[in-house]
Tab-separated table of C-alpha atoms in Angstrom:
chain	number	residue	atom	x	y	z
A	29	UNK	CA	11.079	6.632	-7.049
A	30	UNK	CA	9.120	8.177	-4.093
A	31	UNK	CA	5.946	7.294	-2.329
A	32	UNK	CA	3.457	9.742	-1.335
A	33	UNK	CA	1.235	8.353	1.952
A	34	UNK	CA	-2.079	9.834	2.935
A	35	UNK	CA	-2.026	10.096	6.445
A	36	UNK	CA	-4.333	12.956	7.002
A	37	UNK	CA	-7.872	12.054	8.038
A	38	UNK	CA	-10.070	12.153	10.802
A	39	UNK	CA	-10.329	7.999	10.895
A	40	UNK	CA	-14.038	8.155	12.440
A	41	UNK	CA	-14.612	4.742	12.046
A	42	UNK	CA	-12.072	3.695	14.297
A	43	UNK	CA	-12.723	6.636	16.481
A	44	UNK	CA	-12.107	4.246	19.701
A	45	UNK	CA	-8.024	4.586	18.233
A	46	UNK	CA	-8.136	7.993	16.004
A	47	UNK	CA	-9.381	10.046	18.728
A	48	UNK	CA	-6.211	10.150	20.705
A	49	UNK	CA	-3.671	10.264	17.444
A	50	UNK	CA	-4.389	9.835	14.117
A	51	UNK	CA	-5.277	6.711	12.230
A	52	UNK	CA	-1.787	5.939	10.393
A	53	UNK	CA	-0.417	5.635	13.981
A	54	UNK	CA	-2.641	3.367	15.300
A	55	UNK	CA	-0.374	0.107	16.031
A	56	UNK	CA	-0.508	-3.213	14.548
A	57	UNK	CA	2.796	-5.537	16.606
A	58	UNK	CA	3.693	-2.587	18.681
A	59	UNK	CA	4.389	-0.506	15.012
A	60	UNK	CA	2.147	2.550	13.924
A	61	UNK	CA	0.672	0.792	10.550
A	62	UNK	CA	2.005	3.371	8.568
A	63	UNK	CA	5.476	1.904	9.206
A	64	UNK	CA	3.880	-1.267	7.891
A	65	UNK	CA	3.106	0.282	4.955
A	66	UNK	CA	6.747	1.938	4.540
A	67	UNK	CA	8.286	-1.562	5.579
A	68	UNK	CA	6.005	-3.117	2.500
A	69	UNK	CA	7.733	-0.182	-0.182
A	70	UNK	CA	10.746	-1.057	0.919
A	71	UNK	CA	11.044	-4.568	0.160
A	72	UNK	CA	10.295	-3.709	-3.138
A	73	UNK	CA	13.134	-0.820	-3.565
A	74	UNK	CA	11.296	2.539	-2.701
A	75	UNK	CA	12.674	4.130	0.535
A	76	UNK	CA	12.339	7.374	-0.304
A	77	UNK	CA	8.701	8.556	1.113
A	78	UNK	CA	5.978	12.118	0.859
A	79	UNK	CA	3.833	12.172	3.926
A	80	UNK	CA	0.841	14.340	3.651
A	81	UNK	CA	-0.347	15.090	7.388
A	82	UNK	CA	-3.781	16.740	8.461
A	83	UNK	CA	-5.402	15.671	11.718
A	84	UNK	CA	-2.614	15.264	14.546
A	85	UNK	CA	-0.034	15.605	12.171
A	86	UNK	CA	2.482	16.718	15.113
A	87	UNK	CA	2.364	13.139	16.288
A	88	UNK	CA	3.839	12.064	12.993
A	89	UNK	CA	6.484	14.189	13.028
A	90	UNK	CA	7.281	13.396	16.260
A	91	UNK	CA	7.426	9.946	15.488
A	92	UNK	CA	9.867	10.309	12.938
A	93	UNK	CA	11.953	12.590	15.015
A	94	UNK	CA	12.320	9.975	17.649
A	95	UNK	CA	12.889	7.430	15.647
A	96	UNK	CA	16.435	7.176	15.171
A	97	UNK	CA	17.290	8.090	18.590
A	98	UNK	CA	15.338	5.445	19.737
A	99	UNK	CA	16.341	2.733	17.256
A	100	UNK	CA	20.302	3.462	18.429
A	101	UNK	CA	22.866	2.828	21.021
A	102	UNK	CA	23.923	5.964	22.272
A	103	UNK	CA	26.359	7.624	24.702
A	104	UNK	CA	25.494	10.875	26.277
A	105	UNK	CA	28.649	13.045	27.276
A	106	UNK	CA	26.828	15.038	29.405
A	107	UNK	CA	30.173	17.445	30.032
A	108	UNK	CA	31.223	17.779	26.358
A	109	UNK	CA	27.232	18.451	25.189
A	110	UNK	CA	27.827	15.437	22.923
A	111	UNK	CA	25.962	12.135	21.967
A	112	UNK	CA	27.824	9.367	19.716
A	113	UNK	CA	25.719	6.728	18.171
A	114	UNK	CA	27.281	3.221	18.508
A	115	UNK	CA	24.632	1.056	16.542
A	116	UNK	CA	21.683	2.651	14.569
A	117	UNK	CA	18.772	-0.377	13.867
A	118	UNK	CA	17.125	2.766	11.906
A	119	UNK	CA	15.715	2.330	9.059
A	120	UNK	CA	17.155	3.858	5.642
A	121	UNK	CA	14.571	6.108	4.640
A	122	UNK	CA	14.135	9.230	3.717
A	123	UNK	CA	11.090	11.227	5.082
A	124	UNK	CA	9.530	14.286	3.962
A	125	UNK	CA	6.873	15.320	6.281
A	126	UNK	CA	4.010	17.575	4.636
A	127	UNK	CA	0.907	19.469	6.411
A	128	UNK	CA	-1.644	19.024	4.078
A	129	UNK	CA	-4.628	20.964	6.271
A	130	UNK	CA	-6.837	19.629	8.263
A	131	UNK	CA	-9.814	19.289	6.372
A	132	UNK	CA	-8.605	19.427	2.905
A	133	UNK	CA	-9.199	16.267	0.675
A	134	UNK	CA	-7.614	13.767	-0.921
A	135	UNK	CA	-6.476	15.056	-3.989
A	136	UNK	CA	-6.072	17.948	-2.060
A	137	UNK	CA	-3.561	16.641	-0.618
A	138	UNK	CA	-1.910	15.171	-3.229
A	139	UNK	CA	-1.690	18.274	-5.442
A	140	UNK	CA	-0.327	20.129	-1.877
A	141	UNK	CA	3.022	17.665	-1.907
A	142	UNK	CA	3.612	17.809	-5.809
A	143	UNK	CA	6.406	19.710	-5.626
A	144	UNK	CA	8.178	17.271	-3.464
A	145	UNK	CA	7.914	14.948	-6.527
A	146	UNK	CA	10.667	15.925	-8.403
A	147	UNK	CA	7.649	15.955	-12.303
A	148	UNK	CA	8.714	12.161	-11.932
A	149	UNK	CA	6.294	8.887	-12.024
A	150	UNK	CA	5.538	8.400	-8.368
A	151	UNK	CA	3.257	5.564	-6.046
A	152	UNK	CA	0.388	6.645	-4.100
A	153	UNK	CA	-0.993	4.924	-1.358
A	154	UNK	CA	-3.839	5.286	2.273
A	155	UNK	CA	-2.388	5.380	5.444
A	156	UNK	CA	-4.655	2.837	6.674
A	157	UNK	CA	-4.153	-0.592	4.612
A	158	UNK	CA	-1.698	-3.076	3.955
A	159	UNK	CA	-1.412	-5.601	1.522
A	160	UNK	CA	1.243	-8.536	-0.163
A	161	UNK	CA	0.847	-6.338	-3.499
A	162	UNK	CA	3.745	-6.964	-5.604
A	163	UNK	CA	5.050	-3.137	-5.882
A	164	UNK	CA	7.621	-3.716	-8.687
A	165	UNK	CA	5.297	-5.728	-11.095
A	166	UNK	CA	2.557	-3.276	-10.649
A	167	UNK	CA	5.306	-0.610	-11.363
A	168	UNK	CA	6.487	-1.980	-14.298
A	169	UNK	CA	2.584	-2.931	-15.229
A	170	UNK	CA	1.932	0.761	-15.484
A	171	UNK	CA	4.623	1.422	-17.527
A	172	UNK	CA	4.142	-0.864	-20.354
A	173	UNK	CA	0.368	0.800	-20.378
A	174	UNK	CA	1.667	3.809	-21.094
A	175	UNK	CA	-1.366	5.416	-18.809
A	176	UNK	CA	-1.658	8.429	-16.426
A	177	UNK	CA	-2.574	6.450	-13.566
A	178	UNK	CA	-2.733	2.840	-12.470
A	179	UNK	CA	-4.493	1.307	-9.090
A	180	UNK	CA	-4.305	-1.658	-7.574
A	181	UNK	CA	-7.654	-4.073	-7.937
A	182	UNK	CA	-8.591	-6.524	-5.670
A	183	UNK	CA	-11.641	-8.167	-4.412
A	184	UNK	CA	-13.439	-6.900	-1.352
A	185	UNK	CA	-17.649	-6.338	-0.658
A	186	UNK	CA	-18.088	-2.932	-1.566
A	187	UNK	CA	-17.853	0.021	0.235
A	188	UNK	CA	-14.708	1.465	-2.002
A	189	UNK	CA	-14.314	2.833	-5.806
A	190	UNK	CA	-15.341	0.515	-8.230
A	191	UNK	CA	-15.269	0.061	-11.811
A	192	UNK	CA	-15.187	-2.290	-15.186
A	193	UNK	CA	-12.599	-4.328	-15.936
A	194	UNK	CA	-13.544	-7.338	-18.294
A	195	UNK	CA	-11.356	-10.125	-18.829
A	196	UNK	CA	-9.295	-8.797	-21.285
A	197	UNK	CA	-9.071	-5.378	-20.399
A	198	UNK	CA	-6.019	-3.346	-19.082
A	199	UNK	CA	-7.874	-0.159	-19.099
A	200	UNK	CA	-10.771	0.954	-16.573
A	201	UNK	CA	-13.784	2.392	-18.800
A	202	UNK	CA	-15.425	4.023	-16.341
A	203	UNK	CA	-15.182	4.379	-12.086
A	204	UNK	CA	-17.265	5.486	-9.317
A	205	UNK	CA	-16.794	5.971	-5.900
A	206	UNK	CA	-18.286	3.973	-3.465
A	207	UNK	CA	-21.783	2.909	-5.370
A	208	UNK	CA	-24.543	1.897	-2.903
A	209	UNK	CA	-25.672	-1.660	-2.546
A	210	UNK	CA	-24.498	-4.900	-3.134
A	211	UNK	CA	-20.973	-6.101	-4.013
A	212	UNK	CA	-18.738	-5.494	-6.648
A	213	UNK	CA	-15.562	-8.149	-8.288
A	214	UNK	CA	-13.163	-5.176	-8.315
A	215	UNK	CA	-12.599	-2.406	-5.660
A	216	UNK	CA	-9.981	0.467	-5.685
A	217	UNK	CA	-7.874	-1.088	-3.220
A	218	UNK	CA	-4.943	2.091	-3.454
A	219	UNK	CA	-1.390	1.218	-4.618
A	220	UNK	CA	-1.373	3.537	-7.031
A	221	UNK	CA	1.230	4.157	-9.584
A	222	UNK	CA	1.288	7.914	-11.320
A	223	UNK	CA	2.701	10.237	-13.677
A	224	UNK	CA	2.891	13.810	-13.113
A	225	UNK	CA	0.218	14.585	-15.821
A	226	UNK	CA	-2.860	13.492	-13.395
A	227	UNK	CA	-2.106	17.023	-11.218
A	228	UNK	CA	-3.743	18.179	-14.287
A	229	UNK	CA	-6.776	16.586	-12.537
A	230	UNK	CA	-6.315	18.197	-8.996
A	231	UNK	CA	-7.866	21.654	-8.817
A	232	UNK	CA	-7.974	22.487	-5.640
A	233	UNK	CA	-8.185	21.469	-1.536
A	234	UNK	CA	-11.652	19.999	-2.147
A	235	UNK	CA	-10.860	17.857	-5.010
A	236	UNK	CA	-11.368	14.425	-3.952
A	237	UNK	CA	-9.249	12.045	-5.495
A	238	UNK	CA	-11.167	9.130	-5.994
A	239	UNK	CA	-14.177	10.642	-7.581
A	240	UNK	CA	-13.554	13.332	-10.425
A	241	UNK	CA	-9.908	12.750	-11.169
A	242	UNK	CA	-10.328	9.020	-11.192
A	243	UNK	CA	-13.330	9.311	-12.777
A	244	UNK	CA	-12.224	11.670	-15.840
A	245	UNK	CA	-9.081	9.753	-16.089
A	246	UNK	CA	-10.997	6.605	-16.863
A	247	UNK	CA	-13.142	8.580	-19.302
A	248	UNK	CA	-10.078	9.675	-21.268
A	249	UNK	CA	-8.169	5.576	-20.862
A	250	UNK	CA	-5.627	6.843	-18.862
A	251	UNK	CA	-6.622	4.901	-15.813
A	252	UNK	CA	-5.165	1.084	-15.602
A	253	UNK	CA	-5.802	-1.983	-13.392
A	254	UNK	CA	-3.586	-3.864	-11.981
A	255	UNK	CA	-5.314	-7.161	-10.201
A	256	UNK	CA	-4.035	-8.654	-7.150
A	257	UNK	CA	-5.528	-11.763	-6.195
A	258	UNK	CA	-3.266	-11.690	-2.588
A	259	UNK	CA	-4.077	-10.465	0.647
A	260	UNK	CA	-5.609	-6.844	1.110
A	261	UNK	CA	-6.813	-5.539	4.046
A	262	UNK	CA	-7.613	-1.872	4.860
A	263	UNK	CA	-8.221	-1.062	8.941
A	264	UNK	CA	-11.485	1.034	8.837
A	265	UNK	CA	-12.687	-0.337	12.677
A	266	UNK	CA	-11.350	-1.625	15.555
A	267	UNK	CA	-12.438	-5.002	14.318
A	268	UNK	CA	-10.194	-4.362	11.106
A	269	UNK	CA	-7.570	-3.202	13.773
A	270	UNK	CA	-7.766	-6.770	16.146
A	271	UNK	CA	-7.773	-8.909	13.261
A	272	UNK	CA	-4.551	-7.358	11.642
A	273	UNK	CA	-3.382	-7.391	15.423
A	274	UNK	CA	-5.004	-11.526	15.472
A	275	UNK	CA	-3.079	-11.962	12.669
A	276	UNK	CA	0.740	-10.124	13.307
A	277	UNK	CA	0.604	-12.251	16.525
A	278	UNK	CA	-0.168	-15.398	14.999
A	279	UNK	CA	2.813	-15.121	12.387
A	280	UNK	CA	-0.212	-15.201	9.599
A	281	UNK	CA	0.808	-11.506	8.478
A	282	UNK	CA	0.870	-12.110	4.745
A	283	UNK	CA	2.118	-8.289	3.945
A	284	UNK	CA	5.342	-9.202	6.406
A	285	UNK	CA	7.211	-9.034	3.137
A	286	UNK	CA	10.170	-8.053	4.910
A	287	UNK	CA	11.226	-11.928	6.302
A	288	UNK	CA	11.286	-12.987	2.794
A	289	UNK	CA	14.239	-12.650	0.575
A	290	UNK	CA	14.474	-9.244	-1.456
A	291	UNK	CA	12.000	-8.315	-4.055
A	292	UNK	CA	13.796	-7.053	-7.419
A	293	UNK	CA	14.563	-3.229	-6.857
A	294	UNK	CA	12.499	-0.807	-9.714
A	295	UNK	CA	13.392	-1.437	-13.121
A	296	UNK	CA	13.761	0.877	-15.921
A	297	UNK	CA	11.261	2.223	-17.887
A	298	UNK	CA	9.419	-0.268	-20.283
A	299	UNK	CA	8.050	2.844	-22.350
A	300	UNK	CA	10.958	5.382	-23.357
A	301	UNK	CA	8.650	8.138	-22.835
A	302	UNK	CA	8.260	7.648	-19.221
A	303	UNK	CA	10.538	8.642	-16.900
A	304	UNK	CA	11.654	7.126	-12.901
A	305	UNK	CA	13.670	8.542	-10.332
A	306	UNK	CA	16.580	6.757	-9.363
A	307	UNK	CA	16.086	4.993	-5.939
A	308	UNK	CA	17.367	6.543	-2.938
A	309	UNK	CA	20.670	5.047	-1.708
A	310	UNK	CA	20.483	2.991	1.602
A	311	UNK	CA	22.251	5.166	4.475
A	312	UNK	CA	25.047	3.152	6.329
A	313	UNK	CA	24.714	1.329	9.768
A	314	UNK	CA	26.757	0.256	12.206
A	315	UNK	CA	29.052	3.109	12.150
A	316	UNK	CA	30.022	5.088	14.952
A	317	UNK	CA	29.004	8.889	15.034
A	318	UNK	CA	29.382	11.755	17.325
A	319	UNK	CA	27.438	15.112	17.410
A	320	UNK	CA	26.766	18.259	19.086
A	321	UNK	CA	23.956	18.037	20.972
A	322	UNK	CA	21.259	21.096	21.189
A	323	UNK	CA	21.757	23.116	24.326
A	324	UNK	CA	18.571	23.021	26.668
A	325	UNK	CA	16.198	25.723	27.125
């Protein structure tokens, strides 16, 4: 199963950070927080990752490029123009990096990567919030509601997409984004797990994602909640940024998933009609590799 990360925006909010590279690489423990985010699918089985890139997408990419280099022990042959990798503390992902535009939106965005999603059930997720979310339940949540789409619900004041959910509801009636005033039980707080039927939703670069297409698909029941009661924190300002910082340094990082034991990989499907992607196999470490490297200019 793959995991599609917006990482496009402008981040004005935290303009103090986003001004010199974009939000998802603003760094929480000396990591961008979109490898956070990555580190948090992992535990739970999905290593196989869509990232749709807008504003200063080239830093992305370059972080990506880098990264195995840097996470390895390497020998240069500078006479033989070769390198051989002794140790590789890389991580086993796979990364497909997608320009999205720069101002397109949302569901913009998401309907610009679908073809990277192999018409398979997929997770969705902002580059700019982490959480202890149990990936796999929610997962397997969605699949035994046999719905389009399914977010993640926890409970935050309100400045994010809210909706109904009554006690003993599975199914969000109705949704709106960001509602003025007071504060609402249940905000969309992102996690989302989807079936290729909601780019039926998506019409075009200006399609925002969590107004129409959420709201329709809560209109027709195909929109599910899945609560979490744990820790959810999105970084919107620099005060979001130094507590998540506070927090890392003080070993209180509840999404830190990682130190614990294993979470259960992705199940099969609970409903027959719904179909996952096999999850992408682990690449190997600790084995010794030589290449060619690229001439110079």
């Amino acid at each position: 199963m793959k995991a599609v990360i917006l990482a496009g925006g402008y981040g004005t909010r935290i303009s103090e950070e986003s001004g010199v590279r974009p939000k998802p690489m603003v760094e929480i423990g000396g990591k961008p927080i979109l490898w956070h985010i990555m580190k948090i699918y992992a535990h739970h089985g999905i290593t196989d990752f869509v990232i749709c890139c807008g504003y200063k997408g080239h830093m992305i990419k370059q972080y990506f490029s880098d990264y195995f280099l840097l996470n390895s022990d390497v020998t240069f042959r500078m006479d033989r123009n070769e390198m051989q990798i002794h140790r590789n503390n890389a991580e086993p992902w796979t990364v497909t990096l997608v320009d999205t535009g720069l101002e397109t939106m949302t569901g913009g965005r998401l309907r610009r990567v679908q073809k990277y999603l192999d018409n398979e059930t997929f997770c969705l997720t902002y580059g700019d919030g982490v959480s202890n979310v149990d990936i796999a339940a929610s997962i397997d949540y969605h699949r035994a509601q046999g719905v389009l789409a399914t977010l993640t619900a926890v409970r935050q004041p309100g400045r994010f997409g809210v909706f109904n959910l009554g006690d003993g509801d599975s199914h969000v009636s109705n949704f709106m984004e960001k509602p003025e005033g007071g504060e609402t039980p249940w905000i969309n707080g992102g996690f989302f797990v989807l079936e290729p039927g909601i780019f039926d939703y998506l019409d075009h670069d200006q399609t925002v994602w969590e107004k129409a297409p959420l709201e329709q698909l809560a209109a027709a029941g195909q929109l599910a909640a899945y609560r979490h009661a744990g820790f959810w924190q999105p970084m919107d300002t620099l005060r979001d940024r130094n507590m998540l910082e506070e927090l890392w340094q003080s070993g209180k990082a509840e999404w830190k998933l990682w130190d614990q034991a294993p979470a259960a990989t992705v199940t099969a499907p609970v409903l027959e009609t719904i179909l996952a992607a096999p999850l992408a196999e682990p690449a190997g470490r600790g084995r010794a590799a030589t290449t060619k490297m690229m001439p110079s200019d």
